[in-house]
Short mmCIF file of C-alpha atoms in Angstrom, two decimals:
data_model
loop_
_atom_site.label_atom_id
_atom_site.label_comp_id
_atom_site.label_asym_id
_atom_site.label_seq_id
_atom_site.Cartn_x
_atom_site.Cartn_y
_atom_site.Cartn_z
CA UNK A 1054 13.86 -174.15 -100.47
CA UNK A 1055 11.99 -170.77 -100.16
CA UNK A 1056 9.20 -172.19 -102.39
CA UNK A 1057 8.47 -175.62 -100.49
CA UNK A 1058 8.57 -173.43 -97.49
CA UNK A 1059 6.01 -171.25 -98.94
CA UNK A 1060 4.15 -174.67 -100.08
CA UNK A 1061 3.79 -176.08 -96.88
CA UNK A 1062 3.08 -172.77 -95.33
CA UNK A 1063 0.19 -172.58 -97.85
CA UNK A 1064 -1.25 -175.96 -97.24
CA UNK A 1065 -0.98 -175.45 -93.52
CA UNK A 1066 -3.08 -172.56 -94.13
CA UNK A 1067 -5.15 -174.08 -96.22
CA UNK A 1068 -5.83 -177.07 -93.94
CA UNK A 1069 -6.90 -174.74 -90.94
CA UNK A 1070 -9.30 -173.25 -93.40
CA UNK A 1071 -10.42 -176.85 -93.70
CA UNK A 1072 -11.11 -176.88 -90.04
CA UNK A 1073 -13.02 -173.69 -90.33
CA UNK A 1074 -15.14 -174.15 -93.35
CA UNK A 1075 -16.98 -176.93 -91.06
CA UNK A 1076 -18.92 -174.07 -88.97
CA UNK A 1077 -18.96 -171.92 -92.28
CA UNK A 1078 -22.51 -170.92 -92.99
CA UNK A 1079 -21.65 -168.28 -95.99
CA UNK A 1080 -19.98 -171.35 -98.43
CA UNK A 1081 -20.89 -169.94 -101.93
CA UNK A 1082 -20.48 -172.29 -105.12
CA UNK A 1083 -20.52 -169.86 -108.04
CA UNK A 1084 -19.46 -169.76 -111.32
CA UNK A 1085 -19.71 -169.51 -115.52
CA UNK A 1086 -20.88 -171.16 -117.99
CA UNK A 1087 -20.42 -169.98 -121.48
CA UNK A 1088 -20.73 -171.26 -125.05
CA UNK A 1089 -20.30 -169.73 -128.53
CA UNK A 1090 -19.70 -170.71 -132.31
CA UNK A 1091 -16.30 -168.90 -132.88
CA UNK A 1092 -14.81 -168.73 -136.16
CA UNK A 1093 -11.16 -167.72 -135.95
CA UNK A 1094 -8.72 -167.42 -139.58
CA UNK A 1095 -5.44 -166.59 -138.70
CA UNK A 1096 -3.12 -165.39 -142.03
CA UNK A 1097 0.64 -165.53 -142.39
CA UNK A 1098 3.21 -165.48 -144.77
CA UNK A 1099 6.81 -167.60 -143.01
CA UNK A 1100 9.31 -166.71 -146.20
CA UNK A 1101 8.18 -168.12 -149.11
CA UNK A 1102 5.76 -170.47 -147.62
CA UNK A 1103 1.89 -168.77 -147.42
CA UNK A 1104 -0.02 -170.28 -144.93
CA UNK A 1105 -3.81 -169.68 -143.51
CA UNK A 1106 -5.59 -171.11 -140.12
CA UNK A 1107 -9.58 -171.05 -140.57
CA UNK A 1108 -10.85 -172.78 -138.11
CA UNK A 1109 -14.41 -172.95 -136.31
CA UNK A 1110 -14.85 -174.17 -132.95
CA UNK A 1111 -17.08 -174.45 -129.66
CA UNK A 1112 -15.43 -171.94 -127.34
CA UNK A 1113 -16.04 -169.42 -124.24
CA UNK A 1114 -15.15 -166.64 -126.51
CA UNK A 1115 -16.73 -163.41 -123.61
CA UNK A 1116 -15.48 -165.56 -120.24
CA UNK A 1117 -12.18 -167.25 -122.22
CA UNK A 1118 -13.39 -170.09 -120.22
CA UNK A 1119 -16.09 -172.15 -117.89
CA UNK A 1120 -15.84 -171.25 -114.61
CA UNK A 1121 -16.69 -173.13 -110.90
CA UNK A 1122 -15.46 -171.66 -107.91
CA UNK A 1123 -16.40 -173.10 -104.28
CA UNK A 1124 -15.41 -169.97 -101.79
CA UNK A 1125 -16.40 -168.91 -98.33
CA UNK A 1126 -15.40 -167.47 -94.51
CA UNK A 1127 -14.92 -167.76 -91.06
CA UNK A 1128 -15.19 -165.50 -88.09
CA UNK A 1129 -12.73 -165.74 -85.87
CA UNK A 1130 -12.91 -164.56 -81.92
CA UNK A 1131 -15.12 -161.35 -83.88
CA UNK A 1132 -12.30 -159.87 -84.73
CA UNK A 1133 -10.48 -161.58 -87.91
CA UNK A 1134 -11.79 -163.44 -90.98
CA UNK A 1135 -10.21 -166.69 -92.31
CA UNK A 1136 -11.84 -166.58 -95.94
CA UNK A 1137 -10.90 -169.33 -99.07
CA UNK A 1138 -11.25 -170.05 -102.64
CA UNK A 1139 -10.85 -173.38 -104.63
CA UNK A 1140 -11.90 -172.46 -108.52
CA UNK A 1141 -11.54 -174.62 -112.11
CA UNK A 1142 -11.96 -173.40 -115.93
CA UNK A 1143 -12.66 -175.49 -118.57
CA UNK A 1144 -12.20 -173.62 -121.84
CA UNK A 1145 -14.06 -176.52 -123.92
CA UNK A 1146 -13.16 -179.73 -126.30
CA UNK A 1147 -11.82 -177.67 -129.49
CA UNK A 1148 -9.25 -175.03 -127.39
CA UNK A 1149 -6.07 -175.97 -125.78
CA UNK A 1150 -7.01 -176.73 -122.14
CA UNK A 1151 -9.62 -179.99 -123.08
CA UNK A 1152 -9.57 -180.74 -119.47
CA UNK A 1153 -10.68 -178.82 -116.11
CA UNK A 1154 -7.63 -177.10 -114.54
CA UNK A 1155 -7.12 -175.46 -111.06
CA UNK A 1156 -7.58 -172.00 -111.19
CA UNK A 1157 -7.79 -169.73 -108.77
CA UNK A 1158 -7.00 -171.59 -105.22
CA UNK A 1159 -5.93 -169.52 -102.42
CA UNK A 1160 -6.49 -168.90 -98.27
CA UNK A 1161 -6.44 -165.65 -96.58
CA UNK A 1162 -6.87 -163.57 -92.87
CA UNK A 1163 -8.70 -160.39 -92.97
CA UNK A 1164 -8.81 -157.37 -90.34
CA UNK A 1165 -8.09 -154.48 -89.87
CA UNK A 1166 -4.69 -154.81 -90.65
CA UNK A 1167 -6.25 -155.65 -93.83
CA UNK A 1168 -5.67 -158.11 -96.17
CA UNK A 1169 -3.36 -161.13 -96.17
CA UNK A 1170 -4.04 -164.17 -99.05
CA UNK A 1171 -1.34 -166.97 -99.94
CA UNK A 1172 -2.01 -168.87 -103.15
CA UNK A 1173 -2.73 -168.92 -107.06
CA UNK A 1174 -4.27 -165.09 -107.57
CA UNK A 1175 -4.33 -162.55 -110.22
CA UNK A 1176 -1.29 -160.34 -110.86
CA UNK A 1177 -1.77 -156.79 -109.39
CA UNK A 1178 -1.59 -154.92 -112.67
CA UNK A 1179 -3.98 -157.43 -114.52
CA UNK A 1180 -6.57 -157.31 -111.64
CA UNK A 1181 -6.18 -153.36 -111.96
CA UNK A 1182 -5.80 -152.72 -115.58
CA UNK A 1183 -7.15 -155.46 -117.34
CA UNK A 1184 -10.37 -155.30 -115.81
CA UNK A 1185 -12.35 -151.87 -117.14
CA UNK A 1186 -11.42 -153.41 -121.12
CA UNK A 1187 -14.83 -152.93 -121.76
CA UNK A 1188 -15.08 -155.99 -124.44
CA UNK A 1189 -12.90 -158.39 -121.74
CA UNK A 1190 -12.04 -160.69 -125.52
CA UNK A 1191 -8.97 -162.35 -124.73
CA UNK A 1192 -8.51 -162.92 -128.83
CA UNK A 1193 -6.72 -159.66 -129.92
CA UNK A 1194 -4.49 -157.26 -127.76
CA UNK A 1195 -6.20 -154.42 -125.54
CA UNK A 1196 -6.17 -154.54 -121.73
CA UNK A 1197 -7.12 -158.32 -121.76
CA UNK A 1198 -5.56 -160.87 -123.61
CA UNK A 1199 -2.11 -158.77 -124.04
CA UNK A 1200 -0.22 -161.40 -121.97
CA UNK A 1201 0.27 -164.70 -122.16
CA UNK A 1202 2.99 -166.68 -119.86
CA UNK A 1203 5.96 -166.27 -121.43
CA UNK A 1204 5.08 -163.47 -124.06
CA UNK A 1205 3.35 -160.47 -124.83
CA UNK A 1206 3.42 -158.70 -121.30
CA UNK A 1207 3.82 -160.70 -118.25
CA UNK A 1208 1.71 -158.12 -116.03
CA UNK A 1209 -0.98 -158.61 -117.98
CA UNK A 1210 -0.63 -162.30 -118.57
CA UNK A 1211 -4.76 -163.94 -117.92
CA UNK A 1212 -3.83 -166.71 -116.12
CA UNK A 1213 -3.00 -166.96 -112.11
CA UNK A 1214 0.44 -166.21 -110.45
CA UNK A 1215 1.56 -169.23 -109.06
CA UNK A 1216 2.75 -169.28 -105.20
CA UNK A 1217 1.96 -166.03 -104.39
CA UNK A 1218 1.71 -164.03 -101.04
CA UNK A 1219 -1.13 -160.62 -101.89
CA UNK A 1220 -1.18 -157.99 -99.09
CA UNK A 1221 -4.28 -155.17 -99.52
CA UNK A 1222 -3.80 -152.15 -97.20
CA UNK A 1223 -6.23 -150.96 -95.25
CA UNK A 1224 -8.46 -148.14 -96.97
CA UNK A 1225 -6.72 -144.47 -95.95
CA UNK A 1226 -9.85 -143.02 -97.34
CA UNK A 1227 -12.77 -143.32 -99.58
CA UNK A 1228 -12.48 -144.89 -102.88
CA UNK A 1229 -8.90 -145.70 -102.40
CA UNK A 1230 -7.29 -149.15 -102.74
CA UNK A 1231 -3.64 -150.37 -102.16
CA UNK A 1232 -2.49 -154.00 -103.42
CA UNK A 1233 0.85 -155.37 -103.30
CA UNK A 1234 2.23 -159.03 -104.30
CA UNK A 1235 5.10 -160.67 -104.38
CA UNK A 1236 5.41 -164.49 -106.64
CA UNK A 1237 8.08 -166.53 -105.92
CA UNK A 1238 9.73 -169.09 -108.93
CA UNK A 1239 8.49 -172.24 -110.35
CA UNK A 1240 9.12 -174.22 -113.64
CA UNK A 1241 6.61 -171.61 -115.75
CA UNK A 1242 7.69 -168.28 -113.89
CA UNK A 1243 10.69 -166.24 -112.45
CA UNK A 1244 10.46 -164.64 -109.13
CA UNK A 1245 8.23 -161.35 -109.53
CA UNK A 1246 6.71 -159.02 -107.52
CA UNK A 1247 3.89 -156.46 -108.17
CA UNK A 1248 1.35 -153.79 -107.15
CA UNK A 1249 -1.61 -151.28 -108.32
CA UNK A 1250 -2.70 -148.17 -106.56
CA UNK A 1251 -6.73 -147.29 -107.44
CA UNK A 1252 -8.81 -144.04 -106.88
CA UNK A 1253 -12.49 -144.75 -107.65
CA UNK A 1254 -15.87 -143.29 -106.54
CA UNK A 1255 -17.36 -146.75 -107.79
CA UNK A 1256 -19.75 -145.34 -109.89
CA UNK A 1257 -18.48 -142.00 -112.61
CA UNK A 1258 -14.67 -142.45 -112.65
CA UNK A 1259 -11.81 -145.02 -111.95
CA UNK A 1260 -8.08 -144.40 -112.14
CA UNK A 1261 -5.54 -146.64 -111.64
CA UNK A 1262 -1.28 -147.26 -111.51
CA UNK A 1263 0.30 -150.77 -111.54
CA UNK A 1264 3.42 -152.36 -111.73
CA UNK A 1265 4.54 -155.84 -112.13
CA UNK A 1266 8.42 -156.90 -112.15
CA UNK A 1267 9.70 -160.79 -113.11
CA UNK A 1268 13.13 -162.69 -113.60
CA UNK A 1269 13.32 -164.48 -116.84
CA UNK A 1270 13.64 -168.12 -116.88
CA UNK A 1271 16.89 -169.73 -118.77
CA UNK A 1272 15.83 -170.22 -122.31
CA UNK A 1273 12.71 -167.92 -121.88
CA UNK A 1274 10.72 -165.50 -124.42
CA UNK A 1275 9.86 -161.84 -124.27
CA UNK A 1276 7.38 -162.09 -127.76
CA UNK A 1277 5.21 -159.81 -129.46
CA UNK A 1278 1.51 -159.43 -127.95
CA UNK A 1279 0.13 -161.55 -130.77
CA UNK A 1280 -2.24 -163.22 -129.16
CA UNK A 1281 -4.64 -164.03 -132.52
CA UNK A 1282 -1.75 -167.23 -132.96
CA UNK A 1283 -1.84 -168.35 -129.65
CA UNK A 1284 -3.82 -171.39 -129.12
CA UNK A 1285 -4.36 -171.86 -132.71
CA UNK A 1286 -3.12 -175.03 -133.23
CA UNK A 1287 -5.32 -177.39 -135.88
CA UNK A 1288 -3.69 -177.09 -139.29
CA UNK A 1289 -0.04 -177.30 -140.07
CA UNK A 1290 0.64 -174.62 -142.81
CA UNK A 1291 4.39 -174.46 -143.37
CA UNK A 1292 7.27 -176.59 -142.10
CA UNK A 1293 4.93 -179.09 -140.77
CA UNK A 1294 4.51 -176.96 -138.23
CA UNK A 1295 0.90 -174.27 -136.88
CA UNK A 1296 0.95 -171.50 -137.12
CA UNK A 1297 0.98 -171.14 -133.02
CA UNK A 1298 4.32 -173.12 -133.43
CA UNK A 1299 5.37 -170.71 -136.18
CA UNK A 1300 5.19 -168.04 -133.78
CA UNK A 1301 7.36 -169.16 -130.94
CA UNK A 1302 10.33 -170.08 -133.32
CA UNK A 1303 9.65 -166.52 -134.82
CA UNK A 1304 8.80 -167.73 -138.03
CA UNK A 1305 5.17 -166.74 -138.77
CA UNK A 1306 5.45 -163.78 -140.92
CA UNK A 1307 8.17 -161.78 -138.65
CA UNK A 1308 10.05 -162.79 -136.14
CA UNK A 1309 8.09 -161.76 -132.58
CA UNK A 1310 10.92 -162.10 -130.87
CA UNK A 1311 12.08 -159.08 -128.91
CA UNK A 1312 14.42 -161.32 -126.20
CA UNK A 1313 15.93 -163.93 -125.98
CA UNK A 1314 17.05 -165.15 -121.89
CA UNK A 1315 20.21 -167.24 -122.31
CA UNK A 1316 20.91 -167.98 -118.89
CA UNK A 1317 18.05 -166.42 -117.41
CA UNK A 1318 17.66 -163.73 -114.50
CA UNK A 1319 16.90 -160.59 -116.14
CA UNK A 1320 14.00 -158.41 -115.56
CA UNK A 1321 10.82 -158.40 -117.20
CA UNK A 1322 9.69 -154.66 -116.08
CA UNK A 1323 5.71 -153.48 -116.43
CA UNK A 1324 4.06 -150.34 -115.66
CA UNK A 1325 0.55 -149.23 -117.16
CA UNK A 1326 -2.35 -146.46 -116.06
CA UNK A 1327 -5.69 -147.00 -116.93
CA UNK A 1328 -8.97 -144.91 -116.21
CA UNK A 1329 -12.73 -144.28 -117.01
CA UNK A 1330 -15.16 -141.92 -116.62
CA UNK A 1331 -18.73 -142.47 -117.27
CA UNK A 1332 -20.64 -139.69 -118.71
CA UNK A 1333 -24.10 -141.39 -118.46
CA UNK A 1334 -24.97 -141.98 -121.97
CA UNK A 1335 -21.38 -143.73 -122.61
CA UNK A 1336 -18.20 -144.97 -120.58
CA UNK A 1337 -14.96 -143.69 -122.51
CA UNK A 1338 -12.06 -145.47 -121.31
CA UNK A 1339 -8.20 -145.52 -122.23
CA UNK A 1340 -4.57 -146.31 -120.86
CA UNK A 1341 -1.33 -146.58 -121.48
CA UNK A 1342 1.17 -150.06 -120.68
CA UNK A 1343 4.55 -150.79 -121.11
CA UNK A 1344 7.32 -153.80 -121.07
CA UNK A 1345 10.33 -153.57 -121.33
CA UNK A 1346 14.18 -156.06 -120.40
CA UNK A 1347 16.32 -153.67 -118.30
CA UNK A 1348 19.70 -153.19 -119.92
CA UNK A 1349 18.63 -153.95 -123.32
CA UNK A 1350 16.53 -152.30 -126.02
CA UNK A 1351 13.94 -154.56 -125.70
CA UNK A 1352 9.93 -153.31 -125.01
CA UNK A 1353 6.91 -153.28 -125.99
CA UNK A 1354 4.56 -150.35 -125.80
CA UNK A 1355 0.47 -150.41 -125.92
CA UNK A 1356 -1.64 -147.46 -126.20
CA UNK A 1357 -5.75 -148.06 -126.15
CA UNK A 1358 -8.82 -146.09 -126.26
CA UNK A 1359 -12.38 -147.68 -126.16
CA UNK A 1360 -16.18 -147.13 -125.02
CA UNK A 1361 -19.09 -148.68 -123.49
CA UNK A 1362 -22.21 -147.52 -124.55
CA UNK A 1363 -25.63 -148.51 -122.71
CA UNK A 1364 -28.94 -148.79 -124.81
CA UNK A 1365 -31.85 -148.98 -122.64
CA UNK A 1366 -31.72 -151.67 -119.90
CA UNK A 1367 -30.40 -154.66 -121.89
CA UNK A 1368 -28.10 -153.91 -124.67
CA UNK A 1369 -24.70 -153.25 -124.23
CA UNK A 1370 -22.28 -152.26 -126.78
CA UNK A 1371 -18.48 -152.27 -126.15
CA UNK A 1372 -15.26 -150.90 -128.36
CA UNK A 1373 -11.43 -150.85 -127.76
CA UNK A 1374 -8.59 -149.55 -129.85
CA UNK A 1375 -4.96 -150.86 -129.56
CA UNK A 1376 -1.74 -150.01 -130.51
CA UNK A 1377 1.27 -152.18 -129.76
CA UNK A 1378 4.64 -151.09 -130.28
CA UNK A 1379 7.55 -153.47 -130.32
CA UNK A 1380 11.32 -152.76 -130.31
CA UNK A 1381 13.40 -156.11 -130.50
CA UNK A 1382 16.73 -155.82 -128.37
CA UNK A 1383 18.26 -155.66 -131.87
CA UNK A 1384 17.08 -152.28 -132.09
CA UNK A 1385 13.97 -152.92 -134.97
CA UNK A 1386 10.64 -152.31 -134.22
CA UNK A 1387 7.39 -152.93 -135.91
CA UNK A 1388 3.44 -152.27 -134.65
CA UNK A 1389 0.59 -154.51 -134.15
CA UNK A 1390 -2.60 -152.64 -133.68
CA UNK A 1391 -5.64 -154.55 -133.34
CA UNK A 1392 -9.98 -153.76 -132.45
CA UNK A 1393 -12.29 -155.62 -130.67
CA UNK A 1394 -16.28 -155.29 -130.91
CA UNK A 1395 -18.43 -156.46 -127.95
CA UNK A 1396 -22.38 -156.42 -128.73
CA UNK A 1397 -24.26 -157.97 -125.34
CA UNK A 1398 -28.04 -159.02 -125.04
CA UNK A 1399 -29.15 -159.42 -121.17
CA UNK A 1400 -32.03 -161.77 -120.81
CA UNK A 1401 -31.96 -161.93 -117.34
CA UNK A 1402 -29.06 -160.53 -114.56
CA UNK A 1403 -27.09 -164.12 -114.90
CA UNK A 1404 -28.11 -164.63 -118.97
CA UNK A 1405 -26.27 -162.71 -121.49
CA UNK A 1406 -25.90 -163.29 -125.49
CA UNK A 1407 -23.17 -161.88 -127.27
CA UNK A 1408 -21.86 -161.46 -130.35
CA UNK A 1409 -17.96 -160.85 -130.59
CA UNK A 1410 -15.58 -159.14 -133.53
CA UNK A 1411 -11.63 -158.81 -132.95
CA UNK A 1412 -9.04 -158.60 -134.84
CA UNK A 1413 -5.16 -157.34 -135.36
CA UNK A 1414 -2.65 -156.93 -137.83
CA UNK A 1415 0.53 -156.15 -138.27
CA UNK A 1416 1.77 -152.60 -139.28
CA UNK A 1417 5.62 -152.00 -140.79
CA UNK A 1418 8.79 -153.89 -139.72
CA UNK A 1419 8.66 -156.94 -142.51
CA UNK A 1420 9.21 -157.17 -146.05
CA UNK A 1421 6.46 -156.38 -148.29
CA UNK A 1422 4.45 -160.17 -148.76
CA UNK A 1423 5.49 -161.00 -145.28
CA UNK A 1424 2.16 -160.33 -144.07
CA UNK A 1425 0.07 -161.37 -140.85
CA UNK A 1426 -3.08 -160.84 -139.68
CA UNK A 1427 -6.35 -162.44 -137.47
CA UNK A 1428 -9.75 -162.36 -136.95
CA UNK A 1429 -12.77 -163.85 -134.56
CA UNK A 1430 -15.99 -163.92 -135.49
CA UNK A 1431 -18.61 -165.66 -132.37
CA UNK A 1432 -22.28 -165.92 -131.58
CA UNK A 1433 -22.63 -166.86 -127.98
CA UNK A 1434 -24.60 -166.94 -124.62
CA UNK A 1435 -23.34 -167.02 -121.31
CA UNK A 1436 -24.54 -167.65 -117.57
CA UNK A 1437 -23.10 -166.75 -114.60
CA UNK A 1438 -24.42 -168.70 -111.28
#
């Protein structure tokens, strides 16, 4: 009942901003468009039953996807701004979404209260954390691509919170910024809440705290951060099943499973710091998250350390280290660390080539044979409009 409320409250909202958007003269249509040859082998071991994934594919390997977004604002009386945004990805014919998807779509007030949006938005501690990964590769675990819905960790998860209220305080000072959210349930998602605290002079350093909280679904999956598997989902190599199937029945190479929900209503919990400083010739940047099911033994723990490194006007080169940690509620634990490589080209301020390198592995925790491991290889060029 809370939900439809929230719904209708939503498109209510959303329907004034209708109203609005017919004096609007700032409307801005915007978006990505990016395109790369990505080869991505994917090696496991289920048991007895060896099994590899090599496949290559047209993807959106830097953005994860293509991007439109239609967005704009309204004055109101001079004093308050009613502001919107309506976006779709389409991550391309060989990935799993082969169709254009909502995205982003949410309506908001601003003044100098500050801040008040109602809609599909990024999770605090992804917006906060997620964002200074200075490769942004969604293919192997670092600040992005560490969460998916339902595994690896749910703060961190690159996809939208559904039905979400997002509150941004007022600045108390320079450089400091205040976010708080709370999500309410749906089919894909418990009820969660979040926020991130950030201390930045915008240009030489960046520091940041963030916390995310959710309720398990019945029947839902706290997993390893695996996300080479995910998505992966061509070949069957071992029960008639891929290995991306493999995975969530905790059969490719180890069992990722660190919880199990029976019934449902226990708490995901999520805290990470992140930072940078720039020292001019390079960016060094590094931060700590963790996961973890209160009352049980259950977490996951990710360390990272990377760099950005500037050469001349146009070439960009980016590094991050990871180091996952998992404990299953069992009480075992094993490590998957991975790297990802980010070489950029800028032709232009909206043109960028790129050529991208991750992978992971899997370190400890199985028997010897038992092995898994991943790898992306891509050449591609992207434009942002």
């Amino acid at each position: 009942m809370v939900q439809n409320k929230f719904i209708k409250c939503s498109i209510g909202l959303l329907c004034l901003s209708g109203v609005f958007s017919s004096a609007m003269a700032d409307i801005k249509i915007s978006g990505t468009v990016d395109q790369s040859a990505e080869r991505f082998v994917t090696k496991t071991n289920p048991g007895a039953l060896t099994g590899t994934d090599n496949v290559v594919r047209r993807a959106s390997t830097l953005a994860n996807y293509n991007y439109l977004s239609f967005s704009g604002s309204q004055v109101i009386n001079g004093d308050f701004k009613a502001t919107y945004e309506l976006s779709y990805k389409y991550m391309g014919p060989d990935t799993e979404s082969r169709a254009p998807v909502n995205y982003l779509s949410h309506v908001g007030l601003e003044g100098g209260f500050g801040k008040l949006k109602l809609g599909r938005q990024w999770r605090p501690l992804f917006t906060a954390v997620a964002a200074i990964d200075p490769t942004q590769l969604a293919a192997t675990p670092g600040f992005a691509g560490a969460g998916k819905s339902g595994t690896g960790l749910s703060g961190l998860a690159p996809g939208p919170n559904s039905n979400t209220i997002t509150y941004n305080l007022p600045s108390l000072m320079p450089g400091l910024f205040v976010q708080v959210q709370k999500g309410f349930a749906d089919a894909t998602q418990g009820e969660n809440a979040g926020g991130f605290v950030i201390l930045t002079d915008g240009q030489k350093f960046f520091a940041t705290y963030a916390k995310h909280t959710e309720k398990m679904l019945a029947r839902s999956i706290f997993a390893a951060s695996a996300t080479g598997t995910n998505g992966i989902d061509s070949t069957p190599v071992a029960l008639g099943l891929t290995l991306a199937q493999l995975t969530v029945i905790g059969q490719n190479g180890l069992n990722h499973r660190l919880y199990t929900s029976t019934a449902g209503g226990e708490t995901r919990e999520s805290d990470g710091v992140a930072g940078y400083y720039n020292f001019g010739t390079f960016k060094l940047v590094g931060g700590f998250v963790t996961e973890k099911v209160k009352g049980s033994q259950a977490k996951l723990e990710m360390d990272v350390i990377g760099v950005k490194v500037p050469f001349g006007s146009s070439v960009n080169f980016g590094y991050l280290y990871s180091k996952a940690s998992h404990t299953r509620s069992a009480g075992t634990k094993f490590n998957i660390s991975g790297d990802k490589f980010l070489l950029t080209y800028d032709f232009s301020k909206r043109t960028t080539a790129y050529y991208a390198l991750g992978k992971q592995q899997l370190e400890g925790g199985t028997a010897a044979g038992n092995e898994f491991s991943s790898q992306i290889n891509a050449i591609g060029i992207q434009h942002k409009f």
